[in-house]
PDB file of C-alpha atoms in Angstrom:
ATOM      1  CA  LYS I  21     -74.563 -52.643 -79.061  1.00  0.00           C
ATOM      2  CA  LYS I  22     -74.714 -48.958 -78.094  1.00  0.00           C
ATOM      3  CA  ASP I  23     -70.891 -48.720 -77.910  1.00  0.00           C
ATOM      4  CA  SER I  24     -70.446 -50.233 -81.357  1.00  0.00           C
ATOM      5  CA  LEU I  25     -72.967 -47.739 -82.796  1.00  0.00           C
ATOM      6  CA  LYS I  26     -71.075 -44.829 -81.192  1.00  0.00           C
ATOM      7  CA  ILE I  27     -67.748 -46.094 -82.551  1.00  0.00           C
ATOM      8  CA  ALA I  28     -69.220 -46.606 -86.026  1.00  0.00           C
ATOM      9  CA  SER I  29     -70.808 -43.137 -85.965  1.00  0.00           C
ATOM     10  CA  TYR I  30     -67.483 -41.579 -84.916  1.00  0.00           C
ATOM     11  CA  ALA I  31     -65.589 -43.461 -87.622  1.00  0.00           C
ATOM     12  CA  LEU I  32     -68.056 -42.367 -90.319  1.00  0.00           C
ATOM     13  CA  SER I  33     -67.909 -38.735 -89.157  1.00  0.00           C
ATOM     14  CA  TYR I  34     -64.098 -38.499 -88.944  1.00  0.00           C
ATOM     15  CA  TRP I  35     -62.965 -41.124 -91.474  1.00  0.00           C
ATOM     16  CA  THR I  36     -60.823 -38.594 -93.383  1.00  0.00           C
ATOM     17  CA  ASP I  37     -58.904 -37.605 -90.236  1.00  0.00           C
ATOM     18  CA  LEU I  38     -58.318 -41.090 -88.843  1.00  0.00           C
ATOM     19  CA  LYS I  39     -54.921 -42.691 -89.343  1.00  0.00           C
ATOM     20  CA  GLU I  40     -54.562 -46.348 -90.141  1.00  0.00           C
ATOM     21  CA  TYR I  41     -53.520 -48.426 -87.142  1.00  0.00           C
ATOM     22  CA  THR I  42     -50.091 -49.963 -87.469  1.00  0.00           C
ATOM     23  CA  PRO I  43     -48.535 -51.946 -84.629  1.00  0.00           C
ATOM     24  CA  GLN I  44     -45.238 -50.648 -83.251  1.00  0.00           C
ATOM     25  CA  GLU I  45     -42.096 -52.284 -84.456  1.00  0.00           C
ATOM     26  CA  ASP I  46     -40.315 -54.666 -82.123  1.00  0.00           C
ATOM     27  CA  LEU I  47     -37.364 -52.266 -81.779  1.00  0.00           C
ATOM     28  CA  ARG I  48     -39.608 -49.449 -80.647  1.00  0.00           C
ATOM     29  CA  LYS I  49     -41.345 -51.747 -78.169  1.00  0.00           C
ATOM     30  CA  SER I  50     -37.973 -52.813 -76.776  1.00  0.00           C
ATOM     31  CA  LEU I  51     -36.868 -49.201 -76.566  1.00  0.00           C
ATOM     32  CA  LYS I  52     -40.069 -48.260 -74.778  1.00  0.00           C
ATOM     33  CA  LEU I  53     -39.567 -51.082 -72.277  1.00  0.00           C
ATOM     34  CA  LEU I  54     -35.926 -50.107 -71.688  1.00  0.00           C
ATOM     35  CA  ASN I  55     -36.953 -46.480 -71.218  1.00  0.00           C
ATOM     36  CA  ARG I  56     -39.426 -47.468 -68.504  1.00  0.00           C
ATOM     37  CA  GLN I  57     -36.713 -49.500 -66.773  1.00  0.00           C
ATOM     38  CA  TYR I  58     -34.269 -46.607 -67.081  1.00  0.00           C
ATOM     39  CA  GLN I  59     -36.771 -44.163 -65.563  1.00  0.00           C
ATOM     40  CA  GLN I  60     -37.345 -46.498 -62.598  1.00  0.00           C
ATOM     41  CA  ALA I  61     -33.618 -47.116 -62.115  1.00  0.00           C
ATOM     42  CA  SER I  62     -32.937 -43.387 -62.343  1.00  0.00           C
ATOM     43  CA  LYS I  63     -35.511 -42.624 -59.635  1.00  0.00           C
ATOM     44  CA  LEU I  64     -33.975 -45.292 -57.422  1.00  0.00           C
ATOM     45  CA  LYS I  65     -30.492 -43.905 -58.054  1.00  0.00           C
ATOM     46  CA  THR I  66     -31.639 -40.404 -57.063  1.00  0.00           C
ATOM     47  CA  MET I  67     -33.148 -41.720 -53.823  1.00  0.00           C
ATOM     48  CA  MET I  68     -29.954 -43.609 -52.986  1.00  0.00           C
ATOM     49  CA  ASN I  69     -27.837 -40.567 -53.833  1.00  0.00           C
ATOM     50  CA  ASN I  70     -29.903 -38.425 -51.452  1.00  0.00           C
ATOM     51  CA  ASN I  71     -29.551 -41.101 -48.771  1.00  0.00           C
ATOM     52  CA  LEU I  72     -25.757 -41.221 -49.117  1.00  0.00           C
ATOM     53  CA  VAL I  73     -25.457 -37.422 -49.050  1.00  0.00           C
ATOM     54  CA  SER I  74     -27.634 -37.365 -45.923  1.00  0.00           C
ATOM     55  CA  LEU I  75     -25.425 -39.934 -44.188  1.00  0.00           C
ATOM     56  CA  LEU I  76     -22.245 -38.153 -45.242  1.00  0.00           C
ATOM     57  CA  ASP I  77     -23.621 -34.868 -43.885  1.00  0.00           C
ATOM     58  CA  MET I  78     -23.433 -36.541 -40.479  1.00  0.00           C
ATOM     59  CA  THR I  79     -20.093 -38.344 -40.896  1.00  0.00           C
ATOM     60  CA  PHE I  80     -18.111 -36.249 -43.396  1.00  0.00           C
ATOM     61  CA  PRO I  81     -20.079 -33.023 -44.095  1.00  0.00           C
ATOM     62  CA  GLY I  82     -19.409 -31.457 -47.486  1.00  0.00           C
ATOM     63  CA  ILE I  83     -17.189 -34.194 -48.916  1.00  0.00           C
ATOM     64  CA  ASN I  84     -19.500 -34.651 -51.910  1.00  0.00           C
ATOM     65  CA  LYS I  85     -18.878 -31.023 -52.928  1.00  0.00           C
ATOM     66  CA  LEU I  86     -15.103 -31.304 -52.611  1.00  0.00           C
ATOM     67  CA  PHE I  87     -14.753 -33.448 -55.746  1.00  0.00           C
ATOM     68  CA  THR I  88     -15.681 -31.923 -59.091  1.00  0.00           C
ATOM     69  CA  SER I  89     -14.839 -34.729 -61.507  1.00  0.00           C
ATOM     70  CA  PRO I  90     -17.691 -35.940 -63.747  1.00  0.00           C
ATOM     71  CA  SER I  91     -18.919 -39.518 -63.764  1.00  0.00           C
ATOM     72  CA  ARG I  92     -16.792 -42.061 -65.609  1.00  0.00           C
ATOM     73  CA  GLU I  93     -17.916 -43.120 -69.076  1.00  0.00           C
ATOM     74  CA  SER I  94     -17.052 -46.776 -68.448  1.00  0.00           C
ATOM     75  CA  ASP I  95     -19.304 -47.440 -65.443  1.00  0.00           C
ATOM     76  CA  GLY I  96     -20.872 -44.152 -64.302  1.00  0.00           C
ATOM     77  CA  HIS I  97     -18.952 -44.033 -60.996  1.00  0.00           C
ATOM     78  CA  GLU I  98     -18.149 -40.673 -59.462  1.00  0.00           C
ATOM     79  CA  LYS I  99     -14.991 -40.019 -57.484  1.00  0.00           C
ATOM     80  CA  TRP I 100     -16.717 -38.678 -54.367  1.00  0.00           C
ATOM     81  CA  ARG I 101     -18.893 -41.798 -54.035  1.00  0.00           C
ATOM     82  CA  ASP I 102     -15.956 -44.152 -54.413  1.00  0.00           C
ATOM     83  CA  PHE I 103     -14.015 -41.975 -51.957  1.00  0.00           C
ATOM     84  CA  ALA I 104     -16.858 -42.361 -49.443  1.00  0.00           C
ATOM     85  CA  LEU I 105     -16.477 -46.132 -49.745  1.00  0.00           C
ATOM     86  CA  ALA I 106     -12.829 -45.928 -48.703  1.00  0.00           C
ATOM     87  CA  PHE I 107     -13.113 -43.039 -46.236  1.00  0.00           C
ATOM     88  CA  PRO I 108     -16.704 -42.939 -44.908  1.00  0.00           C
ATOM     89  CA  HIS I 109     -15.851 -40.797 -41.856  1.00  0.00           C
ATOM     90  CA  CYS I 110     -13.670 -37.702 -41.512  1.00  0.00           C
ATOM     91  CA  ASP I 111     -11.926 -39.228 -38.480  1.00  0.00           C
ATOM     92  CA  MET I 112     -10.435 -41.898 -40.752  1.00  0.00           C
ATOM     93  CA  ILE I 113      -8.351 -39.136 -42.359  1.00  0.00           C
ATOM     94  CA  SER I 114      -7.905 -36.622 -39.545  1.00  0.00           C
ATOM     95  CA  LYS I 115      -6.332 -39.254 -37.253  1.00  0.00           C
ATOM     96  CA  LEU I 116      -3.607 -39.923 -39.853  1.00  0.00           C
ATOM     97  CA  THR I 117      -0.551 -37.848 -40.636  1.00  0.00           C
ATOM     98  CA  VAL I 118      -0.356 -36.018 -43.964  1.00  0.00           C
ATOM     99  CA  LYS I 119       2.192 -38.503 -45.289  1.00  0.00           C
ATOM    100  CA  ALA I 120       0.185 -41.530 -44.189  1.00  0.00           C
ATOM    101  CA  PHE I 121      -2.967 -40.170 -45.797  1.00  0.00           C
ATOM    102  CA  SER I 122      -1.058 -39.229 -48.939  1.00  0.00           C
ATOM    103  CA  ARG I 123       0.179 -42.819 -49.322  1.00  0.00           C
ATOM    104  CA  LYS I 124      -3.296 -44.245 -48.717  1.00  0.00           C
ATOM    105  CA  TYR I 125      -4.966 -41.765 -51.052  1.00  0.00           C
ATOM    106  CA  LYS I 126      -2.405 -42.328 -53.821  1.00  0.00           C
ATOM    107  CA  LYS I 127      -2.836 -46.103 -53.519  1.00  0.00           C
ATOM    108  CA  TRP I 128      -6.619 -45.671 -53.584  1.00  0.00           C
ATOM    109  CA  CYS I 129      -6.458 -43.414 -56.678  1.00  0.00           C
ATOM    110  CA  ASN I 130      -4.266 -45.908 -58.520  1.00  0.00           C
ATOM    111  CA  SER I 131      -6.432 -48.912 -57.667  1.00  0.00           C
ATOM    112  CA  ASN I 132      -9.637 -47.093 -58.672  1.00  0.00           C
ATOM    113  CA  SER I 133      -8.250 -45.436 -61.839  1.00  0.00           C
ATOM    114  CA  TYR I 134      -8.531 -41.880 -60.555  1.00  0.00           C
ATOM    115  CA  TYR I 135      -6.089 -39.040 -61.097  1.00  0.00           C
ATOM    116  CA  PHE I 136      -3.847 -38.214 -58.109  1.00  0.00           C
ATOM    117  CA  THR I 137      -2.219 -34.873 -57.258  1.00  0.00           C
ATOM    118  CA  GLU I 138      -0.474 -33.783 -54.083  1.00  0.00           C
ATOM    119  CA  ALA I 139      -2.477 -30.542 -54.084  1.00  0.00           C
ATOM    120  CA  SER I 140      -5.826 -32.353 -54.060  1.00  0.00           C
ATOM    121  CA  CYS I 141      -4.518 -34.732 -51.396  1.00  0.00           C
ATOM    122  CA  GLU I 142      -3.550 -31.836 -49.125  1.00  0.00           C
ATOM    123  CA  LYS I 143      -6.868 -30.111 -49.822  1.00  0.00           C
ATOM    124  CA  ILE I 144      -8.793 -33.243 -48.755  1.00  0.00           C
ATOM    125  CA  TYR I 145      -6.586 -33.672 -45.682  1.00  0.00           C
ATOM    126  CA  ASP I 146      -7.086 -30.052 -44.582  1.00  0.00           C
ATOM    127  CA  PHE I 147     -10.813 -30.369 -45.217  1.00  0.00           C
ATOM    128  CA  ALA I 148     -10.990 -33.510 -43.059  1.00  0.00           C
ATOM    129  CA  LYS I 149      -9.020 -31.830 -40.257  1.00  0.00           C
ATOM    130  CA  ASP I 150     -11.493 -28.927 -40.198  1.00  0.00           C
ATOM    131  CA  CYS I 151     -14.527 -31.177 -40.574  1.00  0.00           C
ATOM    132  CA  VAL I 152     -16.865 -31.716 -37.612  1.00  0.00           C
ATOM    133  CA  SER I 153     -19.055 -34.797 -37.721  1.00  0.00           C
ATOM    134  CA  SER I 154     -22.236 -35.133 -35.695  1.00  0.00           C
ATOM    135  CA  ILE I 155     -21.836 -38.914 -35.294  1.00  0.00           C
ATOM    136  CA  PRO I 156     -18.779 -40.718 -33.876  1.00  0.00           C
ATOM    137  CA  SER I 157     -16.858 -43.103 -36.110  1.00  0.00           C
ATOM    138  CA  ALA I 158     -18.393 -46.302 -34.758  1.00  0.00           C
ATOM    139  CA  GLU I 159     -18.310 -49.514 -36.780  1.00  0.00           C
ATOM    140  CA  SER I 160     -22.074 -49.414 -37.350  1.00  0.00           C
ATOM    141  CA  THR I 161     -21.894 -45.850 -38.694  1.00  0.00           C
ATOM    142  CA  ILE I 162     -19.084 -46.708 -41.090  1.00  0.00           C
ATOM    143  CA  PHE I 163     -20.955 -49.858 -42.133  1.00  0.00           C
ATOM    144  CA  ALA I 164     -24.098 -47.819 -42.932  1.00  0.00           C
ATOM    145  CA  VAL I 165     -22.196 -45.321 -45.100  1.00  0.00           C
ATOM    146  CA  ILE I 166     -20.304 -48.059 -46.950  1.00  0.00           C
ATOM    147  CA  GLN I 167     -23.508 -49.980 -47.667  1.00  0.00           C
ATOM    148  CA  ALA I 168     -25.253 -46.828 -48.892  1.00  0.00           C
ATOM    149  CA  ALA I 169     -22.314 -46.079 -51.206  1.00  0.00           C
ATOM    150  CA  LYS I 170     -22.253 -49.668 -52.505  1.00  0.00           C
ATOM    151  CA  MET I 171     -25.998 -49.579 -53.209  1.00  0.00           C
ATOM    152  CA  LEU I 172     -25.649 -46.251 -55.015  1.00  0.00           C
ATOM    153  CA  ASN I 173     -22.773 -47.541 -57.124  1.00  0.00           C
ATOM    154  CA  SER I 174     -24.810 -50.626 -57.982  1.00  0.00           C
ATOM    155  CA  ALA I 175     -27.789 -48.481 -59.002  1.00  0.00           C
ATOM    156  CA  THR I 176     -25.462 -46.265 -61.053  1.00  0.00           C
ATOM    157  CA  GLU I 177     -23.984 -49.270 -62.859  1.00  0.00           C
ATOM    158  CA  ASN I 178     -27.526 -50.519 -63.527  1.00  0.00           C
ATOM    159  CA  CYS I 179     -28.574 -47.143 -65.010  1.00  0.00           C
ATOM    160  CA  HIS I 180     -25.397 -47.051 -67.066  1.00  0.00           C
ATOM    161  CA  ALA I 181     -26.007 -50.571 -68.433  1.00  0.00           C
ATOM    162  CA  ILE I 182     -29.639 -49.811 -69.344  1.00  0.00           C
ATOM    163  CA  GLN I 183     -28.597 -46.547 -71.005  1.00  0.00           C
ATOM    164  CA  HIS I 184     -25.960 -48.391 -73.047  1.00  0.00           C
ATOM    165  CA  GLU I 185     -28.508 -50.994 -74.174  1.00  0.00           C
ATOM    166  CA  MET I 186     -31.006 -48.249 -75.079  1.00  0.00           C
ATOM    167  CA  ASN I 187     -28.361 -46.625 -77.286  1.00  0.00           C
ATOM    168  CA  CYS I 188     -27.564 -49.947 -78.964  1.00  0.00           C
ATOM    169  CA  VAL I 189     -31.247 -50.587 -79.741  1.00  0.00           C
ATOM    170  CA  ALA I 190     -31.936 -46.983 -80.802  1.00  0.00           C
ATOM    171  CA  ALA I 191     -28.909 -46.984 -83.130  1.00  0.00           C
ATOM    172  CA  LEU I 192     -30.717 -49.573 -85.259  1.00  0.00           C
ATOM    173  CA  LEU I 193     -33.541 -47.126 -86.010  1.00  0.00           C
ATOM    174  CA  PRO I 194     -33.263 -44.968 -89.152  1.00  0.00           C
ATOM    175  CA  GLU I 195     -33.862 -41.644 -87.356  1.00  0.00           C
ATOM    176  CA  TYR I 196     -31.194 -42.238 -84.669  1.00  0.00           C
ATOM    177  CA  GLU I 197     -28.480 -40.063 -86.222  1.00  0.00           C
ATOM    178  CA  THR I 198     -30.915 -37.186 -86.835  1.00  0.00           C
ATOM    179  CA  VAL I 199     -32.231 -37.254 -83.275  1.00  0.00           C
ATOM    180  CA  MET I 200     -28.768 -37.569 -81.708  1.00  0.00           C
ATOM    181  CA  SER I 201     -27.479 -34.597 -83.717  1.00  0.00           C
ATOM    182  CA  MET I 202     -30.098 -32.275 -82.184  1.00  0.00           C
ATOM    183  CA  TYR I 203     -28.869 -29.743 -79.633  1.00  0.00           C
ATOM    184  CA  GLY I 204     -29.418 -30.872 -76.038  1.00  0.00           C
ATOM    185  CA  VAL I 205     -30.062 -34.504 -76.895  1.00  0.00           C
ATOM    186  CA  GLY I 206     -27.769 -36.877 -75.042  1.00  0.00           C
ATOM    187  CA  LYS I 207     -27.323 -40.595 -74.487  1.00  0.00           C
ATOM    188  CA  ALA I 208     -30.279 -40.806 -72.107  1.00  0.00           C
ATOM    189  CA  VAL I 209     -32.785 -38.503 -73.815  1.00  0.00           C
ATOM    190  CA  GLY I 210     -32.018 -39.422 -77.433  1.00  0.00           C
ATOM    191  CA  PRO I 211     -33.035 -43.083 -77.360  1.00  0.00           C
TER     192      PRO I 211
END
């Protein structure tokens, strides 16, 4: 009884300032739900990225900084992460000859739709030769790095899929074009 009197008193005092309640549209509710999922997936992706970098600092220090290519539009993969799947330890490269690594790297680039150059191949090979790992290239070590890279790629694909769905839903709203044309607004922030 006391609560209802307080609410009524508030409503009578501020009735000119109060806005009429209108429930959110279904599109906005869906977008809000997708945004929450995207935020969670993004946090998980960041944690997995940090984990992979930490593992690579022990097996192939600095390899994540050697590649500068941005993430792919199609699935969000980055070259350094996919490279870590194929070559999780520096010994896997340094024990090969330049020609043998060049063949393997070229085959890997072609099968994963990445650009190949001899210069980048030699740069990676020289980097691996100079690299000092703190953990030997045991099967369990390689397994751990590969699993971490697979989990990160899976989380990346999940974020990419949610982001794509958010854009599809947001594109149905009338203000989508206006918001997306603003400076600094991208495919993740806009929706």
